[in-house]
Short mmCIF file of C-alpha atoms and ligand atoms in Angstrom, two decimals:
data_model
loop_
_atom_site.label_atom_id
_atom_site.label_comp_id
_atom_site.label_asym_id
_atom_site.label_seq_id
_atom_site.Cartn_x
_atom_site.Cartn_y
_atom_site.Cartn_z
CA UNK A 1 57.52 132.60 135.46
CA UNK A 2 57.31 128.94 137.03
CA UNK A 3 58.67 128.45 140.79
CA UNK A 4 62.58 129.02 140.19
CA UNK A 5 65.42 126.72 141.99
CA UNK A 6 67.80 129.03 144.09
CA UNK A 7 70.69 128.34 141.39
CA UNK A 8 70.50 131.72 140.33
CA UNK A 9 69.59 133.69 143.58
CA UNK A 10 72.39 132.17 144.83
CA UNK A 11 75.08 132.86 142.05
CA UNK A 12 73.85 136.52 141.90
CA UNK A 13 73.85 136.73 145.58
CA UNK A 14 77.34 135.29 146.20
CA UNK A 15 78.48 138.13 143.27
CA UNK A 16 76.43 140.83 144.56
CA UNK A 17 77.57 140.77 148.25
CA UNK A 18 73.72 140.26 149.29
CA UNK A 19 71.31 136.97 151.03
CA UNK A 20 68.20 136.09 149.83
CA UNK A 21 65.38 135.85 152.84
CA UNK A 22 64.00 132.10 153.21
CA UNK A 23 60.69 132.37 155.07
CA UNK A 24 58.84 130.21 156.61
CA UNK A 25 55.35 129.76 155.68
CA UNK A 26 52.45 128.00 157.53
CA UNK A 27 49.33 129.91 156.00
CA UNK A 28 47.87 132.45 152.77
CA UNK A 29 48.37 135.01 155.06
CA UNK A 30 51.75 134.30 156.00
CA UNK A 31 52.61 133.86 151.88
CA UNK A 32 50.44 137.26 150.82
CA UNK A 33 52.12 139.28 153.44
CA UNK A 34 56.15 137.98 152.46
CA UNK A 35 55.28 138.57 148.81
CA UNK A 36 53.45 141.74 149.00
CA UNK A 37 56.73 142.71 150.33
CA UNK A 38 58.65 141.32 147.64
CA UNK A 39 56.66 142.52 145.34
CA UNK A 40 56.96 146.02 146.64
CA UNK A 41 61.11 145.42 146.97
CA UNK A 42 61.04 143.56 143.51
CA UNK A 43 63.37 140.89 145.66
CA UNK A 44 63.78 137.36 144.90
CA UNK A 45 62.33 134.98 147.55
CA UNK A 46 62.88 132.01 148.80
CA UNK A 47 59.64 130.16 150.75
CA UNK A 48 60.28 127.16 153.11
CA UNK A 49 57.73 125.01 154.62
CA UNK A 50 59.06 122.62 157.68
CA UNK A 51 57.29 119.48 158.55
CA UNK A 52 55.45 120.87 161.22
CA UNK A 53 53.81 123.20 158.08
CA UNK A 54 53.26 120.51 156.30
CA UNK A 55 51.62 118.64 159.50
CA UNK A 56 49.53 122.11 160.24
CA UNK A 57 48.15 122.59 156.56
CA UNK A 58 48.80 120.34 154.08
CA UNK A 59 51.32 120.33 151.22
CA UNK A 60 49.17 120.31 148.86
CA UNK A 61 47.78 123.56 150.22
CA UNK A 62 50.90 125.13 150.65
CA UNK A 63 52.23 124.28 147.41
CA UNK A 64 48.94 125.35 145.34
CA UNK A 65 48.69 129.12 147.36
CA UNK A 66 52.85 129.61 146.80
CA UNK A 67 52.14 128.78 143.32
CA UNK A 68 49.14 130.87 143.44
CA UNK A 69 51.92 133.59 144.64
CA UNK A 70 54.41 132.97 141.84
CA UNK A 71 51.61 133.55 139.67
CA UNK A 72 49.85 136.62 141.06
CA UNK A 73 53.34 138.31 141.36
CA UNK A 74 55.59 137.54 138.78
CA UNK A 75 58.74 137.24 141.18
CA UNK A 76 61.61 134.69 140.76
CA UNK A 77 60.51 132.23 144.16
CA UNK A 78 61.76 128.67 145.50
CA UNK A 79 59.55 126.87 147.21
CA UNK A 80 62.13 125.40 149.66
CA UNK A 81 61.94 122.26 152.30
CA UNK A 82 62.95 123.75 155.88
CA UNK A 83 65.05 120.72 157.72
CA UNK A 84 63.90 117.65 155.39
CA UNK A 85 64.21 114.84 158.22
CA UNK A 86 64.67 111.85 155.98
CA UNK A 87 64.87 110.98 152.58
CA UNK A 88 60.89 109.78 152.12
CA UNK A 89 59.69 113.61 153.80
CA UNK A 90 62.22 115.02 150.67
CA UNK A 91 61.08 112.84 148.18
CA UNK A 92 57.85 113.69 148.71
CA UNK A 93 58.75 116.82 148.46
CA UNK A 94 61.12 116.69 145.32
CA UNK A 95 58.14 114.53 144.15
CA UNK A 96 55.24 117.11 145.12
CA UNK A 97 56.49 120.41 143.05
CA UNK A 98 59.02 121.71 145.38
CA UNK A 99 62.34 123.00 143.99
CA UNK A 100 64.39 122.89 146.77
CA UNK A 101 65.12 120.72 149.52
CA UNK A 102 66.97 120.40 152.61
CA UNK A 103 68.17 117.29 153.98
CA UNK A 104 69.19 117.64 158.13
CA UNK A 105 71.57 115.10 159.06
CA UNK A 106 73.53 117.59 161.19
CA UNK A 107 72.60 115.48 164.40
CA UNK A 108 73.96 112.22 162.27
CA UNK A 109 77.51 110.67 162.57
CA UNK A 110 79.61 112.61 159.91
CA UNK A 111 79.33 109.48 157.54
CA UNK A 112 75.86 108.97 157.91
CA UNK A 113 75.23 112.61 157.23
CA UNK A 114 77.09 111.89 153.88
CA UNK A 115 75.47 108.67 152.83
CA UNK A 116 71.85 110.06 153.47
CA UNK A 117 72.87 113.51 151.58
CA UNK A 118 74.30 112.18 148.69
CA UNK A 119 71.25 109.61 148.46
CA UNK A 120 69.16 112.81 148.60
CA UNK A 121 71.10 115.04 146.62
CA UNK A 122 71.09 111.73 143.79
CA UNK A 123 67.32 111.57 143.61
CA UNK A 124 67.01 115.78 143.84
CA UNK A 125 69.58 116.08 140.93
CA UNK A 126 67.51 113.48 138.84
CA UNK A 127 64.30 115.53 139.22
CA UNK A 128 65.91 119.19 138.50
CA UNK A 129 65.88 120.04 142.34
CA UNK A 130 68.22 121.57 144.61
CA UNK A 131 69.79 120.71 147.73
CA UNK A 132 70.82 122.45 151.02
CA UNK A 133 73.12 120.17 153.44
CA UNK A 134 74.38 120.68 156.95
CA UNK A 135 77.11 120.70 158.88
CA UNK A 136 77.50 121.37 162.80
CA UNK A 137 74.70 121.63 164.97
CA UNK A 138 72.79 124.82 166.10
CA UNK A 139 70.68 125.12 169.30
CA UNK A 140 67.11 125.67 169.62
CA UNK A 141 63.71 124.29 169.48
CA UNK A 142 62.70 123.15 165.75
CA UNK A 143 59.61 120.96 165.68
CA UNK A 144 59.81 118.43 168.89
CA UNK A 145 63.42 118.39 168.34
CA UNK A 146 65.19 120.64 171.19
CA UNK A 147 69.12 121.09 171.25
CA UNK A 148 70.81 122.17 174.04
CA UNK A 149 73.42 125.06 173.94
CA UNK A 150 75.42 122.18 175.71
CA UNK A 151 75.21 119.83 172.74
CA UNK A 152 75.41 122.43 170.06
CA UNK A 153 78.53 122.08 168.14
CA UNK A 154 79.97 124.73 165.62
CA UNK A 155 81.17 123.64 162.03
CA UNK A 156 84.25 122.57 161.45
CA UNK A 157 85.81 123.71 158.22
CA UNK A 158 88.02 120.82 158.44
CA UNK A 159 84.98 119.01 156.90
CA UNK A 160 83.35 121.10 154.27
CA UNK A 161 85.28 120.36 151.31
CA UNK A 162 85.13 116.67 151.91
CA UNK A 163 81.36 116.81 152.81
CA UNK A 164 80.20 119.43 149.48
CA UNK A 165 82.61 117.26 148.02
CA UNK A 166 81.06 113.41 148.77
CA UNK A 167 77.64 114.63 148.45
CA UNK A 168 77.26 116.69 145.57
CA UNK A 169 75.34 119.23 147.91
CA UNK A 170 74.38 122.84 146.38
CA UNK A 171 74.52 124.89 149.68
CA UNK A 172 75.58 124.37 152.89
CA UNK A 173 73.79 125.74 156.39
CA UNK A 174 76.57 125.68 159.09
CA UNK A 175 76.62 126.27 162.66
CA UNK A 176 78.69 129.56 163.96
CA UNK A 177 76.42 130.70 167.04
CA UNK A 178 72.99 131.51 165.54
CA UNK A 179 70.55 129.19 167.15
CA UNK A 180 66.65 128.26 166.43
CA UNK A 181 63.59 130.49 168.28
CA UNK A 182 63.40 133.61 170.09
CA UNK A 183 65.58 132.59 173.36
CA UNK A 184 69.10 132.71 171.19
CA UNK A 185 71.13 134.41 174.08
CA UNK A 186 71.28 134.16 177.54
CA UNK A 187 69.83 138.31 179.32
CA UNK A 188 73.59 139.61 180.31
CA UNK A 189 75.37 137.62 177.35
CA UNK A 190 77.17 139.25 174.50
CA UNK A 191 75.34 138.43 171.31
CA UNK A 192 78.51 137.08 168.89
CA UNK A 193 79.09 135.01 165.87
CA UNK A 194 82.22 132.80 164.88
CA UNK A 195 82.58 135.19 161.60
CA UNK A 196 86.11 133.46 161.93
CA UNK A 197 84.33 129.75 160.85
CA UNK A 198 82.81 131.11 158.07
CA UNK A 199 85.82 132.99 156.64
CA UNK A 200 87.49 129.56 157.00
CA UNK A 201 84.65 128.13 155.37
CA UNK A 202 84.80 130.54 152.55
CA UNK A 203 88.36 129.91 151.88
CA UNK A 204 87.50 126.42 151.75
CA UNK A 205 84.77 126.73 149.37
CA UNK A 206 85.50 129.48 147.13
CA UNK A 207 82.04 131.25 145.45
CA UNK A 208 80.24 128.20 147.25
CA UNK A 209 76.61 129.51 148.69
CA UNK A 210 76.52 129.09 152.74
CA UNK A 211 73.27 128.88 154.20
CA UNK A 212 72.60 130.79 157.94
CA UNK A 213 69.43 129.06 159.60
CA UNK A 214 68.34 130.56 163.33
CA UNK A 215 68.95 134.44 162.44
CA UNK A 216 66.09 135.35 163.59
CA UNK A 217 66.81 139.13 165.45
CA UNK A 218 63.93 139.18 167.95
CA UNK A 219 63.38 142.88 167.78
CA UNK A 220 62.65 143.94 170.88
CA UNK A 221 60.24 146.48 169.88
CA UNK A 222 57.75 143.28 169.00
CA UNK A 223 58.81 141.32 172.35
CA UNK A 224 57.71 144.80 173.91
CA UNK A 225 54.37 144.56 171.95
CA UNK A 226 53.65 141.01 173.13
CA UNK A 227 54.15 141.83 176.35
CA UNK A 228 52.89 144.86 176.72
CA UNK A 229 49.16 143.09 175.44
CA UNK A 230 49.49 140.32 177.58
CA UNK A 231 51.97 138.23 176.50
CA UNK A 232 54.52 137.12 178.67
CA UNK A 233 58.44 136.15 176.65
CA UNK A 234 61.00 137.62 179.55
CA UNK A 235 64.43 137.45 177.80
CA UNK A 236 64.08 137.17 174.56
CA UNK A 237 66.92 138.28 172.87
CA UNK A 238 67.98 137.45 168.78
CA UNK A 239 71.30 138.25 166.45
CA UNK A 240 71.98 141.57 165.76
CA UNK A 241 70.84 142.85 162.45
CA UNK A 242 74.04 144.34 161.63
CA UNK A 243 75.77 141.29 162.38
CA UNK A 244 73.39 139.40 159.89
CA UNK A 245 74.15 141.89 156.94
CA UNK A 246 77.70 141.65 157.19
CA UNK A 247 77.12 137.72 156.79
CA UNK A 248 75.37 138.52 153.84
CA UNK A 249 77.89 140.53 152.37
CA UNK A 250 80.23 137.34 152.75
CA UNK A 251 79.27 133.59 151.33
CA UNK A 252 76.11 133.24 153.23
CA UNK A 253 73.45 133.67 150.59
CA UNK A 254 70.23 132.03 152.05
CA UNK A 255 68.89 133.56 155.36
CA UNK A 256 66.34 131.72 157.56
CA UNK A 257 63.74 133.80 159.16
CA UNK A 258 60.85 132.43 161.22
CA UNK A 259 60.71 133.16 164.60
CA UNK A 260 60.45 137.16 163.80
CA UNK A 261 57.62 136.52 161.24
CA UNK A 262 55.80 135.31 164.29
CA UNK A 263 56.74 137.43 166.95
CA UNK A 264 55.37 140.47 164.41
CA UNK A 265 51.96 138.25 163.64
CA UNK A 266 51.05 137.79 167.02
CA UNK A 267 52.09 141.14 168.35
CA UNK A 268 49.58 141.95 165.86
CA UNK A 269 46.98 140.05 167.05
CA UNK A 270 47.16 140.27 170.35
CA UNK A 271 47.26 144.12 169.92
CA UNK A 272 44.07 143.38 168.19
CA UNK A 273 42.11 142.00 170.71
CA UNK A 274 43.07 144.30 173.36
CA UNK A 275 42.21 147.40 171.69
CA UNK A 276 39.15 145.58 169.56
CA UNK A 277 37.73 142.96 172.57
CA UNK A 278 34.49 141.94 170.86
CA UNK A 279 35.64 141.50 167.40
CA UNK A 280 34.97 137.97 166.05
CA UNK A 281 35.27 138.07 162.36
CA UNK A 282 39.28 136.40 161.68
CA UNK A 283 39.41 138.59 158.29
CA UNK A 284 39.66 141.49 160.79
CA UNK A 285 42.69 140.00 162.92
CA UNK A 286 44.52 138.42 160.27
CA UNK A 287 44.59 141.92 158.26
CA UNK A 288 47.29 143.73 160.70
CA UNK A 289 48.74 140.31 161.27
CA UNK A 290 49.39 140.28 157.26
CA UNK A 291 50.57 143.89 157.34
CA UNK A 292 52.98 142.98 160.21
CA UNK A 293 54.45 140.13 157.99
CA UNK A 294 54.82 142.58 155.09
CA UNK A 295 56.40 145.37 157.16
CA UNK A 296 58.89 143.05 159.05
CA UNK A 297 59.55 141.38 155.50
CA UNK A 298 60.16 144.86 154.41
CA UNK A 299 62.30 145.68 156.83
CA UNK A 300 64.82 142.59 155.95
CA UNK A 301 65.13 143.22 153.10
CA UNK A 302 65.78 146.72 153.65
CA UNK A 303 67.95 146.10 156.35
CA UNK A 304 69.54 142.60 156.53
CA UNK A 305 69.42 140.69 153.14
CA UNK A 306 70.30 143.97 150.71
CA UNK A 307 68.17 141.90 148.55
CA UNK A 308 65.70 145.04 147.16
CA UNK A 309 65.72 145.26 143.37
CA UNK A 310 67.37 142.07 142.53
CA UNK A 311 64.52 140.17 141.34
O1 LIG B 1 63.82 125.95 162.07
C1 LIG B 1 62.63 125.74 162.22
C2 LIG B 1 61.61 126.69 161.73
O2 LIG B 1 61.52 127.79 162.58
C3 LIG B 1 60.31 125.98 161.55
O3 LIG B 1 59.67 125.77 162.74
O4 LIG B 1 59.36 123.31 162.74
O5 LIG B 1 57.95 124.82 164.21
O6 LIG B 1 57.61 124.78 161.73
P1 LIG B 1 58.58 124.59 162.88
P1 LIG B 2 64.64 131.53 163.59
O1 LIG B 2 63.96 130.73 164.65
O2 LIG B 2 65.81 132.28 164.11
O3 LIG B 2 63.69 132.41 162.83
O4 LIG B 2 65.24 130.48 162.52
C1 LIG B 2 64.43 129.95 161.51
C2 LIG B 2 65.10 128.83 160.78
O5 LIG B 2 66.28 128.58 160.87
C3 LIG B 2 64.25 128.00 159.92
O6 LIG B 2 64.95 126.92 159.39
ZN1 LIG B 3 66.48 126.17 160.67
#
C-alpha cells in the first residue's frame, strides 16, 4: 500500500468514536519506534514532519525512510506537514510526496488566514493532497515562534462554518486550552479544556474532522526520569489523558503528539548514560530510546486515541 491521505482515517475515525495519533518525526529511529508500535496495534498512523524536521534532516530523508516504513509495514500512513508556514514550505511539500499538509495562518487576520488557505487548499486539491486549517491560537513554543498564554486566543465557532466553508479546508485544528511543549499549565492550576467550544464546533460542522495540536500529557513518570538522571524540567505538567480520549470520542480525529515522544527518548538516554558512563557506540543509546518511542506510542494508542485494530 502507497502512503494514504487521512480521508479515510478520518471518516472511520469520526464514525468510530476514536483519533488517529499524528507524530512527529525528526529521525529512523523516531519513525521505526512509532511504527513498530503500529504495527504491533495494527493502527493507522499519521506522521508529521515540521519545518524545524525538515531544517534538522532533510525532506528528502524523511520522506524516503517514512516510505521505507509504509513499505516494511504494510500500514495505512500519511505523511503529514506539521504547521506549513507559507504556501512555498507546502508546495514543496505537496510537490515532494507528502499527502497531507497543514497550512498555519492562525496568527493571520481572519481574511488573510482564508485567502492563504484556500490558495493552499487550491494547489493541494489539484495534486490529490489534503489539507488541515486553523482557527484560534494555542500557546507554546513551536519552532522560534513562542505564544504567550496572554495572546492565546480560543476558537470561535462563530467562524468555522464560514472559514471550512471559504477555503475548502479538510480538517480543522482549533484552539480550546491545549497548548504546544511540556510547560502547558501553570504547578497549582487546574488542567481544563473548553469541551464546550468544540461541542459548538461540532454542531457547526456536523461529521467534519477537528484536529487537537499541543496534547501532549507530559507523564510525569518520564519528567521524574529526566530528572531523576540529571535533567532538570521543574513544573512540567501536560493534558490529562482521560481528557484527551473523551476528545477523541467526539469530532477530534487527528491528535498531535510530540513533546511526549521526546520526553520518553531522552529519559531514555539520559538513563543510559548514567547507568552505562563509558558507552560510546550511538546504536547502543538509540536502542532504549527507540523502545521508549514504541512503548509511549503503545501506550496512546492504548490509552488515548482507541485507535488499536483499525488499520
Ligand atoms: O508543534 C510543533 C511540534 O512540536 C514540532 O516542533 O517545530 O520544534 O519541530 P518543532
Ligand atoms: P505537543 O507539544 O503537546 O506534543 O504538541 C505537538 C503538536 O501540536 C505538533 O503540531
Ligand atoms: Zn502543533
Amino acid at each position: 500500500m502507497p502512503l494514504v491521505t487521512t480521508t479515510k482515517m478520518f471518516k472511520d475515525a469520526y464514525e468510530g468514536g476514536y483519533a488517529v495519533g499524528a507524530f512527529n518525526v525528526n529521525n529512523m529511529e523516531i519513525i521505526q519506534g512509532i511504527v513498530a508500535a503500529g504495527k504491533k496495534l495494527n493502527a493507522p498512523l499519521i506522521l508529521q514532519v515540521s519545518k524545524g524536521a525538515r531544517a534538522y534532516a532533510n525532506h528528502l530523508y524523511l520522506v524516503k525512510l517514512v516510505e521505507a516504513a509504509v513499505e516494511e509495514s504494510g500500514l495505512p500512513i500519511a505523511l503529514h506537514l506539521d504547521h506549513g508556514p507559507d504556501f512555498e514550505t507546502c508546495k514543496a511539500c505537496i510537490d515532494g510526496g507528502f499527502t497531507s499538509v497543514m497550512i498555519d495562518g492562525s496568527s493571520l487576520p481572519y481574511e488573510e488566514n482564508v485567502a492563504l488557505t484556500k490558495k493552499v487548499v487550491d494547489y493541494a486539491h489539484a495534486h490529490g493532497v489534503v489539507v488541515e486549517g486553523e482557527l484560534g491560537q494555542l500557546a507554546g513554543v513551536e519552532d522560534e515562534v513562542s505564544v504567550n498564554a496572554e495572546d492565546a486566543s480560543y476558537t470561535n465557532p462563530d467562524q468555522v462554518e464560514d472559514f471550512v466553508k471559504r477555503t475548502g479546508v479538510d480538517s480543522l485544528a482549533i484552539a480550546i486550552g491545549t497548548s504546544h511543549g511540556a510547560y502547558k499549565f501553570k504547578p497549582g492550576q487546574k488542567p481544563q479544556l473548553r469541551f464546550d467550544i468544540l461541542e459548538e464546533v461540532s454542531k457547526r460542522l456536523p461529521g467534519f474532522p477537528i484536529v487537537l495540536h499541543g496534547a501532549s500529557s507530559v507523564i510525569p513518570e518520564f519528567v521524574e526520569e529526566i530528572n531523576k538522571y540529571g535533567g532538570s524540567m521543574p513544573d512540567a505538567i501536560g493534558i490529562p489523558e482521560d481528557m484527551l480520549r473523551q476528545a477523541a470520542t467526539m469530532a477530534v480525529c487527528k491528535i498531535n503528539i510530540d513533546s511526549d515522544l521526546r520526553l520518553a527518548m531522552t529519559a531514555a538516554i539520559r538513563k543510559h548514560f548514567v547507568e552505562h558512563p563509558s558507552d560510546f557506540d550511538p546504536r547502543q543509546y538509540l536502542r532504549p530510546a527507540r523502545d521508549a518511542i514504541e512503548g509511549m506510542v503503545e501506550h496512546k494508542i492504548n490509552t488515548v486515541l482507541g485507535c488499536a485494530g483499525k488499520a
